[in-house]
mmCIF file of C-alpha atoms and ligand atoms in Angstrom:
data_model
loop_
_atom_site.group_PDB
_atom_site.id
_atom_site.type_symbol
_atom_site.label_atom_id
_atom_site.label_comp_id
_atom_site.label_asym_id
_atom_site.label_seq_id
_atom_site.Cartn_x
_atom_site.Cartn_y
_atom_site.Cartn_z
ATOM 1 C CA MET A 1152 53.929 116.543 161.696
ATOM 2 C CA SER A 1153 50.439 115.254 162.185
ATOM 3 C CA LEU A 1154 46.892 116.501 162.266
ATOM 4 C CA ASP A 1155 47.042 117.080 166.038
ATOM 5 C CA ASP A 1156 50.234 119.116 165.766
ATOM 6 C CA ILE A 1157 48.729 121.306 163.082
ATOM 7 C CA ILE A 1158 45.539 121.840 165.079
ATOM 8 C CA THR A 1159 47.635 122.914 168.076
ATOM 9 C CA ARG A 1160 49.696 125.291 165.946
ATOM 10 C CA ILE A 1161 46.500 126.816 164.508
ATOM 11 C CA ALA A 1162 45.101 127.386 168.023
ATOM 12 C CA ASN A 1163 48.354 129.056 169.080
ATOM 13 C CA ALA A 1164 48.396 131.239 165.982
ATOM 14 C CA GLU A 1165 44.780 132.276 166.588
ATOM 15 C CA GLU A 1166 45.625 133.200 170.153
ATOM 16 C CA ASN A 1167 48.775 135.126 169.186
ATOM 17 C CA ALA A 1168 46.743 137.075 166.643
ATOM 18 C CA GLY A 1169 44.045 137.847 169.217
ATOM 19 C CA ARG A 1170 41.525 135.943 167.164
ATOM 20 C CA PRO A 1171 38.793 133.681 168.568
ATOM 21 C CA GLN A 1172 39.553 129.970 168.772
ATOM 22 C CA GLY A 1173 38.007 128.170 165.832
ATOM 23 C CA SER A 1174 37.980 131.191 163.541
ATOM 24 C CA VAL A 1175 40.297 129.442 161.070
ATOM 25 C CA SER A 1176 39.137 126.447 159.034
ATOM 26 C CA LEU A 1177 41.750 123.838 158.258
ATOM 27 C CA ILE A 1178 41.454 122.437 154.744
ATOM 28 C CA ALA A 1179 43.498 119.224 154.702
ATOM 29 C CA VAL A 1180 44.871 119.029 151.169
ATOM 30 C CA SER A 1181 44.685 115.355 150.227
ATOM 31 C CA LYS A 1182 45.682 115.584 146.549
ATOM 32 C CA VAL A 1183 47.907 112.731 145.390
ATOM 33 C CA GLN A 1184 47.925 111.166 148.874
ATOM 34 C CA PRO A 1185 47.280 107.443 149.220
ATOM 35 C CA ASN A 1186 43.748 106.657 150.373
ATOM 36 C CA THR A 1187 45.047 104.991 153.534
ATOM 37 C CA ARG A 1188 46.468 108.325 154.730
ATOM 38 C CA VAL A 1189 43.277 110.191 153.890
ATOM 39 C CA GLN A 1190 41.212 107.553 155.661
ATOM 40 C CA ALA A 1191 43.413 107.843 158.763
ATOM 41 C CA VAL A 1192 42.746 111.585 158.944
ATOM 42 C CA LEU A 1193 39.000 111.003 158.473
ATOM 43 C CA GLU A 1194 39.115 108.448 161.303
ATOM 44 C CA GLN A 1195 40.697 111.074 163.554
ATOM 45 C CA GLY A 1196 37.514 113.059 163.019
ATOM 46 C CA HIS A 1197 38.647 115.652 160.501
ATOM 47 C CA ARG A 1198 36.092 116.423 157.791
ATOM 48 C CA CYS A 1199 37.326 119.365 155.733
ATOM 49 C CA PHE A 1200 39.505 118.445 152.741
ATOM 50 C CA GLY A 1201 40.921 120.038 149.615
ATOM 51 C CA GLU A 1202 41.656 118.585 146.207
ATOM 52 C CA ASN A 1203 43.137 120.293 143.170
ATOM 53 C CA ARG A 1204 41.765 118.106 140.375
ATOM 54 C CA VAL A 1205 38.122 117.270 139.718
ATOM 55 C CA GLN A 1206 38.894 113.908 138.167
ATOM 56 C CA GLU A 1207 41.104 112.763 141.023
ATOM 57 C CA ALA A 1208 38.506 113.884 143.561
ATOM 58 C CA GLU A 1209 35.759 112.019 141.700
ATOM 59 C CA GLY A 1210 37.843 108.882 142.060
ATOM 60 C CA LYS A 1211 37.964 108.875 145.844
ATOM 61 C CA TRP A 1212 35.465 111.204 147.504
ATOM 62 C CA PRO A 1213 32.113 109.632 146.589
ATOM 63 C CA ASP A 1214 33.219 106.508 148.508
ATOM 64 C CA PHE A 1215 34.604 108.444 151.472
ATOM 65 C CA LYS A 1216 31.411 110.531 151.629
ATOM 66 C CA GLN A 1217 29.422 107.318 151.937
ATOM 67 C CA GLN A 1218 31.627 106.086 154.766
ATOM 68 C CA PHE A 1219 31.931 109.345 156.705
ATOM 69 C CA ASP A 1220 29.222 111.903 157.475
ATOM 70 C CA GLY A 1221 29.746 115.611 157.145
ATOM 71 C CA VAL A 1222 32.609 115.718 154.649
ATOM 72 C CA ASP A 1223 33.275 119.294 153.496
ATOM 73 C CA LEU A 1224 35.164 119.227 150.203
ATOM 74 C CA HIS A 1225 36.991 122.207 148.684
ATOM 75 C CA LEU A 1226 38.344 122.554 145.150
ATOM 76 C CA ILE A 1227 41.615 124.481 145.306
ATOM 77 C CA GLY A 1228 43.039 123.826 141.828
ATOM 78 C CA PRO A 1229 42.386 125.451 138.449
ATOM 79 C CA LEU A 1230 39.097 124.524 136.809
ATOM 80 C CA GLN A 1231 38.327 124.122 133.121
ATOM 81 C CA THR A 1232 34.880 125.348 132.182
ATOM 82 C CA ASN A 1233 33.899 121.931 130.854
ATOM 83 C CA LYS A 1234 34.485 120.466 134.344
ATOM 84 C CA ALA A 1235 32.295 123.065 136.055
ATOM 85 C CA ARG A 1236 29.271 120.783 136.355
ATOM 86 C CA PRO A 1237 30.986 117.801 138.028
ATOM 87 C CA ALA A 1238 32.893 120.265 140.214
ATOM 88 C CA MET A 1239 29.647 121.880 141.382
ATOM 89 C CA GLU A 1240 28.122 118.488 142.045
ATOM 90 C CA LEU A 1241 31.019 117.176 144.128
ATOM 91 C CA PHE A 1242 32.469 120.190 145.955
ATOM 92 C CA ASP A 1243 31.092 122.293 148.798
ATOM 93 C CA ALA A 1244 33.376 125.202 147.976
ATOM 94 C CA ILE A 1245 35.412 126.311 144.969
ATOM 95 C CA HIS A 1246 38.468 128.520 145.582
ATOM 96 C CA THR A 1247 39.513 129.112 141.980
ATOM 97 C CA LEU A 1248 36.852 131.292 140.375
ATOM 98 C CA ASP A 1249 38.986 133.559 138.214
ATOM 99 C CA ARG A 1250 37.300 134.511 134.937
ATOM 100 C CA PRO A 1251 33.957 135.698 133.537
ATOM 101 C CA LYS A 1252 33.378 132.599 131.425
ATOM 102 C CA LEU A 1253 33.595 130.383 134.501
ATOM 103 C CA ALA A 1254 31.404 132.761 136.509
ATOM 104 C CA ASN A 1255 28.721 132.697 133.816
ATOM 105 C CA THR A 1256 28.862 128.916 133.618
ATOM 106 C CA PHE A 1257 28.510 128.589 137.405
ATOM 107 C CA ALA A 1258 25.561 130.992 137.391
ATOM 108 C CA ARG A 1259 23.777 129.005 134.702
ATOM 109 C CA LEU A 1260 24.457 125.661 136.405
ATOM 110 C CA ALA A 1261 23.379 127.037 139.790
ATOM 111 C CA GLN A 1262 19.953 127.760 138.293
ATOM 112 C CA GLU A 1263 19.767 124.300 136.828
ATOM 113 C CA LEU A 1264 21.051 122.408 139.889
ATOM 114 C CA GLY A 1265 19.227 124.575 142.428
ATOM 115 C CA ARG A 1266 22.375 124.912 144.523
ATOM 116 C CA CYS A 1267 25.807 126.433 144.331
ATOM 117 C CA PRO A 1268 29.017 125.764 146.262
ATOM 118 C CA ASP A 1269 30.583 128.628 148.223
ATOM 119 C CA MET A 1270 32.847 130.622 145.950
ATOM 120 C CA PHE A 1271 36.278 132.132 146.531
ATOM 121 C CA ILE A 1272 37.765 134.341 143.841
ATOM 122 C CA GLN A 1273 41.418 133.606 143.128
ATOM 123 C CA VAL A 1274 43.622 136.694 142.930
ATOM 124 C CA ASN A 1275 47.010 136.463 141.219
ATOM 125 C CA THR A 1276 48.620 138.778 143.761
ATOM 126 C CA GLY A 1277 52.080 138.301 142.260
ATOM 127 C CA GLU A 1278 50.837 138.981 138.710
ATOM 128 C CA GLU A 1279 52.628 135.850 137.517
ATOM 129 C CA ASP A 1280 52.010 134.845 133.896
ATOM 130 C CA GLN A 1281 51.833 131.125 134.601
ATOM 131 C CA LYS A 1282 49.480 131.482 137.549
ATOM 132 C CA ALA A 1283 45.685 131.567 137.532
ATOM 133 C CA GLY A 1284 43.692 134.337 139.159
ATOM 134 C CA VAL A 1285 42.533 137.857 138.392
ATOM 135 C CA PHE A 1286 45.109 140.599 138.733
ATOM 136 C CA PRO A 1287 44.692 142.818 141.810
ATOM 137 C CA ILE A 1288 43.734 145.783 139.629
ATOM 138 C CA ASP A 1289 40.855 143.803 138.080
ATOM 139 C CA ALA A 1290 39.662 142.221 141.314
ATOM 140 C CA ASP A 1291 37.054 144.787 142.412
ATOM 141 C CA ASP A 1292 35.238 144.689 139.066
ATOM 142 C CA PHE A 1293 35.319 140.915 138.872
ATOM 143 C CA ILE A 1294 33.992 140.537 142.426
ATOM 144 C CA LYS A 1295 31.060 142.827 141.539
ATOM 145 C CA GLU A 1296 30.461 140.906 138.329
ATOM 146 C CA CYS A 1297 30.244 137.606 140.235
ATOM 147 C CA GLN A 1298 27.952 139.113 142.859
ATOM 148 C CA ALA A 1299 25.699 140.494 140.122
ATOM 149 C CA LEU A 1300 25.344 136.912 138.882
ATOM 150 C CA ASP A 1301 24.128 135.960 142.389
ATOM 151 C CA LEU A 1302 27.092 133.681 142.990
ATOM 152 C CA PRO A 1303 27.729 133.094 146.712
ATOM 153 C CA VAL A 1304 31.099 134.853 146.875
ATOM 154 C CA ARG A 1305 32.519 134.164 150.347
ATOM 155 C CA GLY A 1306 36.002 135.514 149.917
ATOM 156 C CA LEU A 1307 39.312 135.590 148.097
ATOM 157 C CA MET A 1308 42.141 133.114 147.604
ATOM 158 C CA CYS A 1309 45.814 133.528 146.702
ATOM 159 C CA ILE A 1310 48.963 131.480 146.175
ATOM 160 C CA PRO A 1311 51.968 133.789 146.684
ATOM 161 C CA PRO A 1312 54.990 133.531 144.371
ATOM 162 C CA VAL A 1313 57.471 130.997 145.780
ATOM 163 C CA ASP A 1314 60.358 133.419 145.889
ATOM 164 C CA GLU A 1315 58.647 136.364 147.550
ATOM 165 C CA GLU A 1316 57.675 137.224 151.103
ATOM 166 C CA ALA A 1317 54.251 135.633 151.491
ATOM 167 C CA ALA A 1318 53.124 138.158 154.098
ATOM 168 C CA LEU A 1319 53.034 140.956 151.517
ATOM 169 C CA HIS A 1320 50.661 138.909 149.374
ATOM 170 C CA PHE A 1321 48.485 137.912 152.318
ATOM 171 C CA ALA A 1322 48.206 141.562 153.337
ATOM 172 C CA LEU A 1323 47.288 142.602 149.799
ATOM 173 C CA LEU A 1324 44.590 139.908 149.590
ATOM 174 C CA ALA A 1325 43.184 140.987 152.968
ATOM 175 C CA LYS A 1326 43.059 144.589 151.800
ATOM 176 C CA ILE A 1327 41.156 143.736 148.602
ATOM 177 C CA ALA A 1328 38.708 141.582 150.584
ATOM 178 C CA ALA A 1329 38.113 144.286 153.187
ATOM 179 C CA ARG A 1330 37.355 147.022 150.677
ATOM 180 C CA ASN A 1331 34.844 144.691 148.996
ATOM 181 C CA GLY A 1332 33.193 143.626 152.238
ATOM 182 C CA LEU A 1333 34.233 139.982 151.882
ATOM 183 C CA ALA A 1334 34.879 137.983 155.053
ATOM 184 C CA GLY A 1335 36.680 134.925 153.685
ATOM 185 C CA LEU A 1336 40.433 134.693 153.101
ATOM 186 C CA SER A 1337 41.797 131.415 151.717
ATOM 187 C CA MET A 1338 45.537 131.762 152.197
ATOM 188 C CA GLY A 1339 48.448 129.961 153.836
ATOM 189 C CA MET A 1340 49.907 126.509 153.211
ATOM 190 C CA SER A 1341 52.204 124.128 155.139
ATOM 191 C CA SER A 1342 55.143 126.513 155.162
ATOM 192 C CA ASP A 1343 53.376 129.760 156.005
ATOM 193 C CA PHE A 1344 49.943 129.187 157.525
ATOM 194 C CA GLU A 1345 50.802 130.849 160.847
ATOM 195 C CA LYS A 1346 51.767 134.011 159.005
ATOM 196 C CA ALA A 1347 48.497 133.810 157.070
ATOM 197 C CA ILE A 1348 46.498 133.451 160.308
ATOM 198 C CA ALA A 1349 48.244 136.538 161.714
ATOM 199 C CA LEU A 1350 47.079 138.421 158.607
ATOM 200 C CA GLY A 1351 43.470 137.250 158.803
ATOM 201 C CA ALA A 1352 43.212 133.903 156.976
ATOM 202 C CA THR A 1353 39.860 132.187 157.522
ATOM 203 C CA HIS A 1354 40.745 129.091 155.467
ATOM 204 C CA ILE A 1355 44.236 127.624 155.375
ATOM 205 C CA ARG A 1356 45.175 124.900 152.889
ATOM 206 C CA VAL A 1357 47.637 122.482 154.437
ATOM 207 C CA GLY A 1358 48.811 119.303 152.704
ATOM 208 C CA SER A 1359 52.283 117.940 153.305
ATOM 209 C CA ALA A 1360 52.507 119.063 156.945
ATOM 210 C CA ILE A 1361 49.534 116.794 157.738
ATOM 211 C CA PHE A 1362 49.961 113.900 155.361
ATOM 212 C CA GLY A 1363 53.691 113.884 154.771
ATOM 213 C CA GLU A 1364 55.377 114.520 151.457
ATOM 214 C CA ARG A 1365 53.192 113.832 148.462
ATOM 215 C CA VAL A 1366 53.996 110.520 146.807
ATOM 216 C CA SER A 1367 53.262 110.619 143.084
ATOM 217 C CA SER A 1368 50.467 108.340 142.001
HETATM 218 C C1 LIG B 482 48.948 121.565 147.114
HETATM 219 C C2 LIG B 482 48.325 122.838 147.495
HETATM 220 C C3 LIG B 482 48.324 123.282 148.830
HETATM 221 C C4 LIG B 482 48.991 122.527 149.957
HETATM 222 O O1 LIG B 482 50.378 122.622 149.867
HETATM 223 P P1 LIG B 482 51.337 122.122 151.052
HETATM 224 O O2 LIG B 482 52.570 122.892 150.851
HETATM 225 O O3 LIG B 482 51.499 120.658 150.873
HETATM 226 O O4 LIG B 482 50.676 122.440 152.333
HETATM 227 C C5 LIG B 482 47.686 124.482 149.115
HETATM 228 N N1 LIG B 482 47.073 125.207 148.158
HETATM 229 C C6 LIG B 482 47.051 124.808 146.875
HETATM 230 C C7 LIG B 482 46.347 125.651 145.866
HETATM 231 C C8 LIG B 482 47.669 123.623 146.497
HETATM 232 O O5 LIG B 482 47.629 123.240 145.208
#
Protein backbone atom coordinates (compact mmCIF):
# COMPACT_ATOMS: atom_id res chain seq x y z
CA MET A 1 0.00 0.00 0.00
CA SER A 2 0.99 3.59 -0.44
CA LEU A 3 -0.44 7.05 -0.05
CA ASP A 4 -1.66 7.10 -3.67
CA ASP A 5 -3.44 3.77 -3.29
CA ILE A 6 -5.21 4.95 -0.17
CA ILE A 7 -6.25 8.22 -1.81
CA THR A 8 -7.71 6.25 -4.73
CA ARG A 9 -9.57 3.90 -2.38
CA ILE A 10 -11.00 6.89 -0.48
CA ALA A 11 -12.24 8.47 -3.73
CA ASN A 12 -13.89 5.19 -4.73
CA ALA A 13 -15.50 4.80 -1.32
CA GLU A 14 -16.82 8.38 -1.47
CA GLU A 15 -18.30 7.70 -4.88
CA ASN A 16 -19.85 4.37 -3.84
CA ALA A 17 -21.44 6.11 -0.86
CA GLY A 18 -22.79 8.90 -3.06
CA ARG A 19 -20.70 11.41 -1.18
CA PRO A 20 -18.87 14.37 -2.74
CA GLN A 21 -15.21 13.87 -3.62
CA GLY A 22 -13.02 15.34 -0.92
CA SER A 23 -15.59 15.03 1.84
CA VAL A 24 -13.32 12.68 3.81
CA SER A 25 -10.08 13.90 5.38
CA LEU A 26 -7.24 11.42 5.51
CA ILE A 27 -5.27 11.59 8.75
CA ALA A 28 -1.99 9.77 8.10
CA VAL A 29 -1.11 8.19 11.44
CA SER A 30 2.65 8.56 11.75
CA LYS A 31 3.12 7.31 15.33
CA VAL A 32 6.25 5.22 15.83
CA GLN A 33 7.18 5.52 12.14
CA PRO A 34 10.75 6.43 11.21
CA ASN A 35 11.13 10.08 10.21
CA THR A 36 12.29 9.09 6.72
CA ARG A 37 8.88 7.53 6.01
CA VAL A 38 7.02 10.53 7.38
CA GLN A 39 9.19 12.88 5.35
CA ALA A 40 8.49 10.86 2.19
CA VAL A 41 4.74 11.29 2.69
CA LEU A 42 5.19 15.03 3.33
CA GLU A 43 7.22 15.26 0.11
CA GLN A 44 4.33 13.66 -1.77
CA GLY A 45 2.30 16.66 -0.68
CA HIS A 46 0.25 15.20 2.15
CA ARG A 47 -0.18 17.52 5.13
CA CYS A 48 -2.65 15.97 7.56
CA PHE A 49 -1.10 13.67 10.19
CA GLY A 50 -2.05 11.95 13.43
CA GLU A 51 0.01 11.10 16.47
CA ASN A 52 -1.06 9.32 19.64
CA ARG A 53 1.50 10.66 22.12
CA VAL A 54 2.23 14.30 22.89
CA GLN A 55 5.85 13.65 23.79
CA GLU A 56 6.60 11.71 20.63
CA ALA A 57 4.92 14.38 18.51
CA GLU A 58 6.92 17.12 20.23
CA GLY A 59 10.06 15.28 19.19
CA LYS A 60 9.42 15.40 15.46
CA TRP A 61 6.70 17.84 14.41
CA PRO A 62 8.22 21.22 15.29
CA ASP A 63 11.02 20.45 12.79
CA PHE A 64 8.68 19.13 10.11
CA LYS A 65 6.43 22.18 10.54
CA GLN A 66 9.43 24.40 9.84
CA GLN A 67 10.27 22.46 6.69
CA PHE A 68 6.74 22.07 5.31
CA ASP A 69 3.95 24.64 5.19
CA GLY A 70 0.39 23.85 6.10
CA VAL A 71 0.87 20.84 8.36
CA ASP A 72 -2.41 19.86 10.05
CA LEU A 73 -1.67 17.78 13.14
CA HIS A 74 -4.24 15.66 15.00
CA LEU A 75 -3.89 14.07 18.43
CA ILE A 76 -5.64 10.70 18.36
CA GLY A 77 -4.31 9.10 21.56
CA PRO A 78 -5.36 9.43 25.21
CA LEU A 79 -4.34 12.66 26.91
CA GLN A 80 -3.35 13.22 30.52
CA THR A 81 -4.58 16.51 31.90
CA ASN A 82 -1.04 17.63 32.70
CA LYS A 83 -0.18 17.37 28.98
CA ALA A 84 -3.15 19.48 27.90
CA ARG A 85 -1.12 22.66 27.44
CA PRO A 86 1.61 21.26 25.17
CA ALA A 87 -1.08 19.34 23.30
CA MET A 88 -3.05 22.54 22.66
CA GLU A 89 0.09 24.32 21.55
CA LEU A 90 1.17 21.66 19.07
CA PHE A 91 -2.03 20.13 17.67
CA ASP A 92 -4.66 21.54 15.34
CA ALA A 93 -7.26 19.02 16.47
CA ILE A 94 -7.72 16.73 19.46
CA HIS A 95 -9.83 13.58 19.01
CA THR A 96 -9.73 12.27 22.57
CA LEU A 97 -11.74 14.67 24.71
CA ASP A 98 -13.48 12.26 27.06
CA ARG A 99 -13.94 13.67 30.57
CA PRO A 100 -15.04 16.83 32.39
CA LYS A 101 -11.66 17.48 33.99
CA LEU A 102 -10.00 17.60 30.57
CA ALA A 103 -12.81 19.75 29.16
CA ASN A 104 -12.43 22.26 32.00
CA THR A 105 -8.67 22.36 31.54
CA PHE A 106 -9.02 22.97 27.79
CA ALA A 107 -11.54 25.75 28.43
CA ARG A 108 -9.22 27.48 30.87
CA LEU A 109 -6.19 27.14 28.58
CA ALA A 110 -8.19 28.33 25.56
CA GLN A 111 -8.83 31.60 27.41
CA GLU A 112 -5.18 31.92 28.28
CA LEU A 113 -3.78 30.97 24.85
CA GLY A 114 -6.45 32.80 22.86
CA ARG A 115 -6.97 29.78 20.63
CA CYS A 116 -8.25 26.24 20.82
CA PRO A 117 -7.75 23.22 18.57
CA ASP A 118 -10.82 21.59 17.01
CA MET A 119 -12.26 19.06 19.42
CA PHE A 120 -13.66 15.58 18.85
CA ILE A 121 -15.29 13.78 21.75
CA GLN A 122 -14.24 10.15 22.06
CA VAL A 123 -17.12 7.73 22.61
CA ASN A 124 -16.42 4.27 24.01
CA THR A 125 -19.05 2.67 21.78
CA GLY A 126 -18.13 -0.84 22.92
CA GLU A 127 -18.25 0.13 26.61
CA GLU A 128 -14.86 -1.52 27.13
CA ASP A 129 -13.28 -1.07 30.56
CA GLN A 130 -9.76 -0.60 29.25
CA LYS A 131 -10.75 1.91 26.59
CA ALA A 132 -11.03 5.68 26.90
CA GLY A 133 -14.15 7.58 25.92
CA VAL A 134 -17.54 8.45 27.35
CA PHE A 135 -20.16 5.73 27.29
CA PRO A 136 -22.89 6.19 24.67
CA ILE A 137 -25.48 6.81 27.39
CA ASP A 138 -23.42 9.71 28.79
CA ALA A 139 -22.49 11.21 25.43
CA ASP A 140 -25.35 13.70 24.98
CA ASP A 141 -24.77 15.31 28.38
CA PHE A 142 -21.02 15.46 27.93
CA ILE A 143 -21.34 17.04 24.47
CA LYS A 144 -23.60 19.75 25.95
CA GLU A 145 -21.19 20.27 28.82
CA CYS A 146 -18.28 20.82 26.41
CA GLN A 147 -20.35 23.17 24.25
CA ALA A 148 -21.35 25.15 27.34
CA LEU A 149 -17.63 25.66 27.98
CA ASP A 150 -17.37 27.16 24.46
CA LEU A 151 -15.07 24.40 23.27
CA PRO A 152 -15.11 24.04 19.46
CA VAL A 153 -16.68 20.58 19.35
CA ARG A 154 -16.53 19.43 15.72
CA GLY A 155 -17.59 15.84 16.11
CA LEU A 156 -17.17 12.43 17.67
CA MET A 157 -14.49 9.74 17.52
CA CYS A 158 -14.55 6.00 18.21
CA ILE A 159 -12.27 2.97 18.15
CA PRO A 160 -14.46 -0.14 17.82
CA PRO A 161 -13.64 -3.28 19.82
CA VAL A 162 -11.26 -5.50 17.83
CA ASP A 163 -13.50 -8.53 17.91
CA GLU A 164 -16.78 -6.91 16.91
CA GLU A 165 -18.30 -5.78 13.63
CA ALA A 166 -16.98 -2.24 13.24
CA ALA A 167 -19.98 -1.12 11.18
CA LEU A 168 -22.29 -1.38 14.20
CA HIS A 169 -20.04 0.99 16.14
CA PHE A 170 -19.68 3.41 13.23
CA ALA A 171 -23.46 3.51 12.87
CA LEU A 172 -23.92 4.13 16.59
CA LEU A 173 -21.39 6.98 16.54
CA ALA A 174 -23.11 8.52 13.51
CA LYS A 175 -26.46 8.33 15.27
CA ILE A 176 -25.17 10.08 18.41
CA ALA A 177 -23.53 12.79 16.28
CA ALA A 178 -26.67 13.37 14.22
CA ARG A 179 -28.97 13.78 17.21
CA ASN A 180 -26.52 16.33 18.65
CA GLY A 181 -26.12 18.25 15.41
CA LEU A 182 -22.42 17.43 15.07
CA ALA A 183 -20.97 17.12 11.56
CA GLY A 184 -17.63 15.45 12.26
CA LEU A 185 -17.09 11.69 12.51
CA SER A 186 -13.56 10.46 13.22
CA MET A 187 -13.78 6.74 12.53
CA GLY A 188 -12.13 4.07 10.40
CA MET A 189 -8.55 2.80 10.32
CA SER A 190 -6.42 0.80 7.85
CA SER A 191 -8.61 -2.29 8.02
CA ASP A 192 -12.04 -0.69 7.87
CA PHE A 193 -11.93 2.86 6.53
CA GLU A 194 -14.09 2.11 3.49
CA LYS A 195 -16.83 0.82 5.76
CA ALA A 196 -16.47 3.97 7.87
CA ILE A 197 -16.79 6.19 4.77
CA ALA A 198 -19.98 4.33 3.78
CA LEU A 199 -21.35 5.17 7.24
CA GLY A 200 -20.43 8.86 7.12
CA ALA A 201 -16.84 9.22 8.37
CA THR A 202 -15.43 12.71 7.79
CA HIS A 203 -11.98 11.90 9.22
CA ILE A 204 -10.33 8.51 8.80
CA ARG A 205 -7.17 7.60 10.72
CA VAL A 206 -4.92 5.41 8.60
CA GLY A 207 -1.43 4.34 9.68
CA SER A 208 -0.01 1.01 8.60
CA ALA A 209 -1.73 0.95 5.20
CA ILE A 210 0.20 4.11 4.26
CA PHE A 211 3.48 3.72 6.07
CA GLY A 212 3.80 -0.03 6.37
CA GLU A 213 3.84 -1.96 9.61
CA ARG A 214 4.92 0.07 12.60
CA VAL A 215 8.51 -0.61 13.61
CA SER A 216 9.02 -0.12 17.34
CA SER A 217 11.29 2.74 18.22
C1 LIG B 1 -2.68 3.70 15.55
C2 LIG B 1 -4.03 4.26 15.44
C3 LIG B 1 -4.70 4.32 14.20
C4 LIG B 1 -4.12 3.78 12.91
O1 LIG B 1 -4.12 2.38 12.92
P1 LIG B 1 -3.78 1.54 11.60
O2 LIG B 1 -4.44 0.24 11.83
O3 LIG B 1 -2.30 1.46 11.51
O4 LIG B 1 -4.35 2.25 10.44
C5 LIG B 1 -5.97 4.89 14.17
N1 LIG B 1 -6.55 5.39 15.28
C6 LIG B 1 -5.93 5.36 16.47
C7 LIG B 1 -6.63 5.94 17.66
C8 LIG B 1 -4.67 4.80 16.60
O5 LIG B 1 -4.07 4.78 17.80
